[in-house]
PDB file of C-alpha atoms in Angstrom:
ATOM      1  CA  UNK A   1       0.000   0.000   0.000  1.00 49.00           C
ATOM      2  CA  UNK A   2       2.936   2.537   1.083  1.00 49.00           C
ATOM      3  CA  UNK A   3       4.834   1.737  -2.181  1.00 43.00           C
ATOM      4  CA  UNK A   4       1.545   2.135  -4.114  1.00 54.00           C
ATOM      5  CA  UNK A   5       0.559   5.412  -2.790  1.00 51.00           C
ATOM      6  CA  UNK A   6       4.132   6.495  -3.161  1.00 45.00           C
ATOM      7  CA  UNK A   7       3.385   5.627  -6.597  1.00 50.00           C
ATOM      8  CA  UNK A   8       0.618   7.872  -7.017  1.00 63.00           C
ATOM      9  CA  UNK A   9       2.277  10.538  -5.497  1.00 63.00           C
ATOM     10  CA  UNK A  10       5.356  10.815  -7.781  1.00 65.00           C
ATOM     11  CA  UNK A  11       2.950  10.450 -10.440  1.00 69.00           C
ATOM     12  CA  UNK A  12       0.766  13.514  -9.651  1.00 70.00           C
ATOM     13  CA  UNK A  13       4.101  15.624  -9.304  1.00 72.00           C
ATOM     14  CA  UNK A  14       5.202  14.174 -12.315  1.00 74.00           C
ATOM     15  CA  UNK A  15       2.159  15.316 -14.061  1.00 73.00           C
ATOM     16  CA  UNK A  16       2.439  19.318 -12.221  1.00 73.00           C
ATOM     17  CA  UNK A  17       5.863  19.120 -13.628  1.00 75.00           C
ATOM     18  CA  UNK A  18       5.347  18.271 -17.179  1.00 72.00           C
ATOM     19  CA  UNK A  19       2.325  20.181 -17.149  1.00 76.00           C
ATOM     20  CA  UNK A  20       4.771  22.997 -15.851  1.00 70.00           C
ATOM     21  CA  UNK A  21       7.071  22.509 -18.443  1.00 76.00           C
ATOM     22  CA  UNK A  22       4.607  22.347 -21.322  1.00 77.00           C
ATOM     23  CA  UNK A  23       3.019  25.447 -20.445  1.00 71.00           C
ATOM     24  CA  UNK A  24       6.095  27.549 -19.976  1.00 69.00           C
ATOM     25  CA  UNK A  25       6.954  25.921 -23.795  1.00 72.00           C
ATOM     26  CA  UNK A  26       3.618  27.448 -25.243  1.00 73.00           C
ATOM     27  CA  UNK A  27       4.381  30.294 -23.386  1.00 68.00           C
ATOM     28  CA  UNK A  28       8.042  30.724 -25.146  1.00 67.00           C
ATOM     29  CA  UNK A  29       6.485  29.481 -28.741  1.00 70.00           C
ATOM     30  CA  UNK A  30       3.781  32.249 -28.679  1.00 69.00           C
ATOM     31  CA  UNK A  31       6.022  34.892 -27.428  1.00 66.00           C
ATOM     32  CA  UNK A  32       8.738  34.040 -30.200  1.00 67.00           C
ATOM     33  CA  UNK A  33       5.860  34.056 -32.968  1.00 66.00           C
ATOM     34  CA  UNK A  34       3.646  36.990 -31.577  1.00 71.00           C
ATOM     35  CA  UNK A  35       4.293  40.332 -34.282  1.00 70.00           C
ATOM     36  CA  UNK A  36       4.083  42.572 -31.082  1.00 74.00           C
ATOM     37  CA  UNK A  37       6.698  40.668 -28.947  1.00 76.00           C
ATOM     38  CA  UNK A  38       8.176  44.238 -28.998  1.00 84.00           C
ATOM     39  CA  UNK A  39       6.082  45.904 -27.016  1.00 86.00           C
ATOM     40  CA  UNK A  40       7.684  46.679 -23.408  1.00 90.00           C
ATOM     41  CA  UNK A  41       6.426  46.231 -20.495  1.00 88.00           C
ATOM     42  CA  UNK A  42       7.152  43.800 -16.979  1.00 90.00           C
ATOM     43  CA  UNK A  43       9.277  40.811 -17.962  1.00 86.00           C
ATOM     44  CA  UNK A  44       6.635  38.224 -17.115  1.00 85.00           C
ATOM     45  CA  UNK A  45       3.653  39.925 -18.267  1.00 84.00           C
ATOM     46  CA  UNK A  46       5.444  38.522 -21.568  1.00 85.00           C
ATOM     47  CA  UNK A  47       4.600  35.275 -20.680  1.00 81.00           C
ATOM     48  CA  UNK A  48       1.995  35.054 -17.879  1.00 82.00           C
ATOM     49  CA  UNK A  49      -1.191  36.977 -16.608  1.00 85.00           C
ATOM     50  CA  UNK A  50       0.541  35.835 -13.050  1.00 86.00           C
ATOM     51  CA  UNK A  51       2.121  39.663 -12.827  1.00 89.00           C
ATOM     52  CA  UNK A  52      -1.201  41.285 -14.085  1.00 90.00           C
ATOM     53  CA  UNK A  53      -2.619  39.084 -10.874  1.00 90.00           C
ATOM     54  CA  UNK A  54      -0.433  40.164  -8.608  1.00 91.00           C
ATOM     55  CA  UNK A  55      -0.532  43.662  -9.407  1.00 90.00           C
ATOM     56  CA  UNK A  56      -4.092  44.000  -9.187  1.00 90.00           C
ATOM     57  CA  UNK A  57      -4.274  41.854  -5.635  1.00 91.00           C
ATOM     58  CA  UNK A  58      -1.400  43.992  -3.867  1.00 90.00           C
ATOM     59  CA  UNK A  59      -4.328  46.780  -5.022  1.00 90.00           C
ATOM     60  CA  UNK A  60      -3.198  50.983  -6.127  1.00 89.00           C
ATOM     61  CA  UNK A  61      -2.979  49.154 -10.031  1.00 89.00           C
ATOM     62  CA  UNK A  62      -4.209  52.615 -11.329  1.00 88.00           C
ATOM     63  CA  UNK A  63      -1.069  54.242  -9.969  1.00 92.00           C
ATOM     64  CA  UNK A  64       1.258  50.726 -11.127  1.00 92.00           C
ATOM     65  CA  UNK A  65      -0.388  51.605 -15.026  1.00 88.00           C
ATOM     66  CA  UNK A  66       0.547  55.384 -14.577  1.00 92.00           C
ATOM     67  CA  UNK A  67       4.267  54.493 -13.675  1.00 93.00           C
ATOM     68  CA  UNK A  68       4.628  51.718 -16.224  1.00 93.00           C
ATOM     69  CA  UNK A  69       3.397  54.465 -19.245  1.00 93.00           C
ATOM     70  CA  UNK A  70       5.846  56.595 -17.581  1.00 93.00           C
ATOM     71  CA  UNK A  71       8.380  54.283 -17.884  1.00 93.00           C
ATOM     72  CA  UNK A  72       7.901  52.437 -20.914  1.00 92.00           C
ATOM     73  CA  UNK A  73       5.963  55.152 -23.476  1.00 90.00           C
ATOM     74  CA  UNK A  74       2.533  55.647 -24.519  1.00 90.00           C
ATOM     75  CA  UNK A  75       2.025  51.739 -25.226  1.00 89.00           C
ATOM     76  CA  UNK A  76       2.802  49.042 -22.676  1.00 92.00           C
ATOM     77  CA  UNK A  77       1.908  45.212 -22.081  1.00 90.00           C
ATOM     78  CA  UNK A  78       0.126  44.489 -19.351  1.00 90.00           C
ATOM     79  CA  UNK A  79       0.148  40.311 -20.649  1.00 85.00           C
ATOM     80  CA  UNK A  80       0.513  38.225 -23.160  1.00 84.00           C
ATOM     81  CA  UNK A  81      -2.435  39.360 -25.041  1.00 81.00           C
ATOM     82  CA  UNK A  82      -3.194  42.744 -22.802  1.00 85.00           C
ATOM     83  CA  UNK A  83      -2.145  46.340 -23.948  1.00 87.00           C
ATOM     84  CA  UNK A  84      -2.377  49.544 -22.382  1.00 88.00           C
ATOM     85  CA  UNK A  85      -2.500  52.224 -24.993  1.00 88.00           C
ATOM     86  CA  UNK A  86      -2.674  56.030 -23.570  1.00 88.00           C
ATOM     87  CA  UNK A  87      -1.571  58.031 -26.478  1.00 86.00           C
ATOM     88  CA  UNK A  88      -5.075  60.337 -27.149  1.00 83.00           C
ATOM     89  CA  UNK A  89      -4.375  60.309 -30.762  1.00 82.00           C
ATOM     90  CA  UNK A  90      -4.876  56.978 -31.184  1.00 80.00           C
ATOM     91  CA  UNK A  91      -8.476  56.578 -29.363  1.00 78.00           C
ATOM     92  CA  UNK A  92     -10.313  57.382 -32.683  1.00 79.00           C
ATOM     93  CA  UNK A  93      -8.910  54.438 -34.418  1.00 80.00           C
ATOM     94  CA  UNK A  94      -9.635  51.999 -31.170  1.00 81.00           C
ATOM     95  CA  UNK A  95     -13.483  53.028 -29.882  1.00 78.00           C
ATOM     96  CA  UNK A  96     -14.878  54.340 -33.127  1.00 78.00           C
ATOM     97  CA  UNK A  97     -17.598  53.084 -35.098  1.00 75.00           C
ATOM     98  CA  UNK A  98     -16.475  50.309 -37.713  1.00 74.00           C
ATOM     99  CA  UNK A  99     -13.373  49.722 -35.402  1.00 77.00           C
ATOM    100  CA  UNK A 100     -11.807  46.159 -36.499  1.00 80.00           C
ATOM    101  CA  UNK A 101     -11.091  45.872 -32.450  1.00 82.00           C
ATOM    102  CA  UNK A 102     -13.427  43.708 -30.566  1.00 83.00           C
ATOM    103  CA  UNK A 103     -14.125  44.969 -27.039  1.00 83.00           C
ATOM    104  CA  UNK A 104     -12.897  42.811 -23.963  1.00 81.00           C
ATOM    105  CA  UNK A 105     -14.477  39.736 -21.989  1.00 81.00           C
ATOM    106  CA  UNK A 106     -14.908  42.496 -18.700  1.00 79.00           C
ATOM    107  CA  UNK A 107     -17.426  44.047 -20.709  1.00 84.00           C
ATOM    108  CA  UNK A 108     -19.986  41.574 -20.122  1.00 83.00           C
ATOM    109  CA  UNK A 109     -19.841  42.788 -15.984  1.00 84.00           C
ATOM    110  CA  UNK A 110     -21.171  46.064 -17.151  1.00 85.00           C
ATOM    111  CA  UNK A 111     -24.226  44.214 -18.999  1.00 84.00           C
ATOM    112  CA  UNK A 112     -27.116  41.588 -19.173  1.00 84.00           C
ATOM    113  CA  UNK A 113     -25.796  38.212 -17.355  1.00 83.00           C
ATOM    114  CA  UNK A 114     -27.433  36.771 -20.989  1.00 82.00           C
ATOM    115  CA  UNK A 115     -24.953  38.069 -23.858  1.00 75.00           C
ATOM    116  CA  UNK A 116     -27.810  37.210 -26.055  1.00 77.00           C
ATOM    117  CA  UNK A 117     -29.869  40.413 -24.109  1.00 82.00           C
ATOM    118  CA  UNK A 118     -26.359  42.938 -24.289  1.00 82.00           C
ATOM    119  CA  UNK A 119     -27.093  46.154 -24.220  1.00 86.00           C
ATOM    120  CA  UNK A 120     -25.022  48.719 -26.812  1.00 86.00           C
ATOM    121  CA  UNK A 121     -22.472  49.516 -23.974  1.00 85.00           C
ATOM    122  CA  UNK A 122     -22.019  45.656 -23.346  1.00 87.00           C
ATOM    123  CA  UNK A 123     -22.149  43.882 -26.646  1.00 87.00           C
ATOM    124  CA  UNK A 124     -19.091  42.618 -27.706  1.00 85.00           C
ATOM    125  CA  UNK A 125     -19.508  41.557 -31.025  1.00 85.00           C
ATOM    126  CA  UNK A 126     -19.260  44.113 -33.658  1.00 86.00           C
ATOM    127  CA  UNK A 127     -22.233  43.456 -35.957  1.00 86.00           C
ATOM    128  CA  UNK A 128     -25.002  42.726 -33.465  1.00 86.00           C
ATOM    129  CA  UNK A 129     -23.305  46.151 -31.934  1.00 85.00           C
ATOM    130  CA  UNK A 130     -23.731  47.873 -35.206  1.00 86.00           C
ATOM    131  CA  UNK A 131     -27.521  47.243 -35.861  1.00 88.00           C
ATOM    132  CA  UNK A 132     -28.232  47.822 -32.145  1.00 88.00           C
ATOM    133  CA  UNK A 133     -26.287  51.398 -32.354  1.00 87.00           C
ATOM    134  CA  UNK A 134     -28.181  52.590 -35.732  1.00 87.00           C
ATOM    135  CA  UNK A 135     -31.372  52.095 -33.670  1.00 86.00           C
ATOM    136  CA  UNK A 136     -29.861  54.756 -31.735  1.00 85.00           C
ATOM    137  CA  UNK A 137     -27.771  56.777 -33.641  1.00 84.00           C
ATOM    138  CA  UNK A 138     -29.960  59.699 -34.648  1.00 85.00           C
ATOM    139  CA  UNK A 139     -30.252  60.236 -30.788  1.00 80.00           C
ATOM    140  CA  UNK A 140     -26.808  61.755 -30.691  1.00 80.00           C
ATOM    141  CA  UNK A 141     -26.586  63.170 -33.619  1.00 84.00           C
ATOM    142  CA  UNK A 142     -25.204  67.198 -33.563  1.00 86.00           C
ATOM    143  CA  UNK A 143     -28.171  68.506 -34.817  1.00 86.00           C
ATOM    144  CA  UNK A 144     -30.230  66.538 -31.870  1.00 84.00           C
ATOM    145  CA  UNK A 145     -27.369  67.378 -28.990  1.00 83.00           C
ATOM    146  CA  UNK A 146     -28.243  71.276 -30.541  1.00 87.00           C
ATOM    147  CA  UNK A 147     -32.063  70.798 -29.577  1.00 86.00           C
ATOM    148  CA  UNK A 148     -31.159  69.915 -25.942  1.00 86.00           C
ATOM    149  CA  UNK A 149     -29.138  73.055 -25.473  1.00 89.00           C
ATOM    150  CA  UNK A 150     -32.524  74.943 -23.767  1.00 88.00           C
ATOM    151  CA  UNK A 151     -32.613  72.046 -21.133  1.00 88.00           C
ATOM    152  CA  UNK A 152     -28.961  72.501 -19.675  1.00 90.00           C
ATOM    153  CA  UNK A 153     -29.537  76.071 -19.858  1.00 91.00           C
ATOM    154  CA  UNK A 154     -32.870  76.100 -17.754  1.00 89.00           C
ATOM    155  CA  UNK A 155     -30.258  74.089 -15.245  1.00 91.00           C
ATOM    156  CA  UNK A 156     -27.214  76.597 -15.964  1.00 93.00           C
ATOM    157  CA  UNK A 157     -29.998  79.221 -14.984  1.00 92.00           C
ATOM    158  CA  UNK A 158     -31.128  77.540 -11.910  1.00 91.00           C
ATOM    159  CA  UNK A 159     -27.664  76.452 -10.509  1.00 92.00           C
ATOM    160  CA  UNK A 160     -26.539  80.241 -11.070  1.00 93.00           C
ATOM    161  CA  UNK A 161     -29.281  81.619  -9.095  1.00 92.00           C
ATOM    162  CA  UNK A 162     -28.157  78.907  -6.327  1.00 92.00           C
ATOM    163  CA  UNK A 163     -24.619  80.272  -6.315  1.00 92.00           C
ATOM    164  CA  UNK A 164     -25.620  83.823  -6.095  1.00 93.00           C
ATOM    165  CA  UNK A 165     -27.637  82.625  -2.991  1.00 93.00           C
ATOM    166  CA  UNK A 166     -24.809  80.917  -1.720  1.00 93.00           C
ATOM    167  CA  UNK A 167     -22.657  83.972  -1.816  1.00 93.00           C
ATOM    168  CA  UNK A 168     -25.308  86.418  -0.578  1.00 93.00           C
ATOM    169  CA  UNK A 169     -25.793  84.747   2.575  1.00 93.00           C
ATOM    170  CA  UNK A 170     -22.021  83.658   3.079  1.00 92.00           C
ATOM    171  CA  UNK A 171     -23.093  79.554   3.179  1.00 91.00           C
ATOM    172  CA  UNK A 172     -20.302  77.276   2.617  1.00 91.00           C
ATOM    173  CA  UNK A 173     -21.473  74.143   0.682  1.00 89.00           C
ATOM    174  CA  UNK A 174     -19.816  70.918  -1.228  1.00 91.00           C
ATOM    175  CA  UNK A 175     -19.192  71.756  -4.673  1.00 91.00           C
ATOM    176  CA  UNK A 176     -18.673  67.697  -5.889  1.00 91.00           C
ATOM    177  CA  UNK A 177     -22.373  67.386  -4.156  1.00 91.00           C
ATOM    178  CA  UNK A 178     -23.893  70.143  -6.243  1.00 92.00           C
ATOM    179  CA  UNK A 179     -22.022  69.571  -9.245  1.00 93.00           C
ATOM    180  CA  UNK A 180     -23.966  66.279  -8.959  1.00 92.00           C
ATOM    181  CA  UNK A 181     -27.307  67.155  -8.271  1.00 92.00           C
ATOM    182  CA  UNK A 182     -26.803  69.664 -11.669  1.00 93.00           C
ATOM    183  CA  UNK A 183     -26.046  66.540 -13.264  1.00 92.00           C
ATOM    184  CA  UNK A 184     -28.561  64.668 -12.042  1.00 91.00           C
ATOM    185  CA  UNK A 185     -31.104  67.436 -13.227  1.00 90.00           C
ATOM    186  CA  UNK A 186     -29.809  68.148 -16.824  1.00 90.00           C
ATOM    187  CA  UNK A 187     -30.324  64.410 -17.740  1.00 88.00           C
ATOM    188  CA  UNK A 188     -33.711  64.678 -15.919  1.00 87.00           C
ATOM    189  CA  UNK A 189     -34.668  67.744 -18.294  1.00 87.00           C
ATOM    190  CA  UNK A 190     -32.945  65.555 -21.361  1.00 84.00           C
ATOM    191  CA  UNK A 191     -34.747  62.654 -21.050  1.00 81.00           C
ATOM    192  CA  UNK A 192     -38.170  63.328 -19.092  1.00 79.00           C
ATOM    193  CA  UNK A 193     -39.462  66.841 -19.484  1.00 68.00           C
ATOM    194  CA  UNK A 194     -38.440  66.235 -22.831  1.00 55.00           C
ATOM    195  CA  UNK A 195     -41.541  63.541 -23.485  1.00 54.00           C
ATOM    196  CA  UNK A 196     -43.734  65.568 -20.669  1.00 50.00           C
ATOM    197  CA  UNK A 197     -43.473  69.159 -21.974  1.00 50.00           C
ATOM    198  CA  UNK A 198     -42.587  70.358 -18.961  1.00 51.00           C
ATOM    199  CA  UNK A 199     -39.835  71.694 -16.623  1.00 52.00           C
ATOM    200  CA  UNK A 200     -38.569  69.394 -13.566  1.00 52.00           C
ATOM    201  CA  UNK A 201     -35.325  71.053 -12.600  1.00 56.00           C
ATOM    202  CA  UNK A 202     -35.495  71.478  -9.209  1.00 55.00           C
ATOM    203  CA  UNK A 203     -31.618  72.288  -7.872  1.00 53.00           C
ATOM    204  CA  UNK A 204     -32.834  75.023  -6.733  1.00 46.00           C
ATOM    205  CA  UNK A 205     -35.506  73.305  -4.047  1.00 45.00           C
TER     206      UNK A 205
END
């Protein structure tokens, strides 16, 4: 029994082992045949989403990207397959419409559980993306985003008249919390009084 579970044993290790070795192979063969193996970034983020991992788990991974852009230039590998592009210029050609890029698997957090039911935000796949975002389209449009311009200034207005009283009467108050209800209120006066015919901004209640 001892010899046979002894057996077993050097058997499983055996197995981690070669499985070990065969990954860390694949890992070599698709980093030696990979067109962007020039991309810098951490040494075994070349290899392994192990660093990506870590980085994330030890937590502050917003301030880890800012320092490795700093380091490394406006493109850097976060993985094998994972880039971090901040050069501005290049947005266009990543998020807009008709963009050969498919959008990552985290999407589906900010969705329907169902990929079937994605909404436009969610959907990853780029056709069923483009016939949901036509539907849309004429929504945001210039000539639409023009006719809202009387909403946000009945909130400008209101949020004005709320400073001034502010300032009269000497009150200190939290700009991020007003900021936010004026927020709040323009997409209120967007998307509701819009369809009522009426005006709901009420900042100033």
């Amino acid at each position: 029994m001892a010899l046979t579970a002894l057996f077993s044993e050097t058997n499983k290790l055996s197995l981690v082992l070669y499985s070990f070795i065969i990954y860390v192979l694949i890992s070599l063969l698709r980093y030696s045949v990979t067109p962007l193996k020039s991309v810098p970034g951490p040494f075994f983020a070349r290899f392994t989403r192990l660093w990506e991992l870590h980085a994330v788990r030890r937590g502050g991974f917003e301030k880890t990207h800012i320092a490795l852009h700093e380091q490394h230039g406006p493109i850097v590998r976060l993985a094998p397959n994972r880039y971090s592009i901040s050069d501005a210029k290049e947005a266009d050609q990543i998020y807009r419409h008709g963009s050969k890029f498919v959008k990552a698997d985290f999407y589906h957090a900010f969705g329907n559980p169902n990929p079937v039911d994605a909404d436009t935000f969610s959907e990853r796949d780029n056709e069923r993306h483009a016939f949901k975002r036509r539907k849309i389209a004429s929504l945001y449009s210039m000539s639409t985003l023009v006719s809202y311009e009387q909403f946000v200034d009945r909130c400008n207005t209101v949020l004005c008249e709320k400073m001034c009283d502010f300032a009269d009467a000497g009150t200190a108050f939290e700009v991020p919390a007003w900021m936010q209800f004026y927020a709040f209120d323009v997409i209120g006066e967007i998307s509701v009084s819009l369809q009522a015919g009426r005006q709901i901004c009420y900042i100033s209640c």
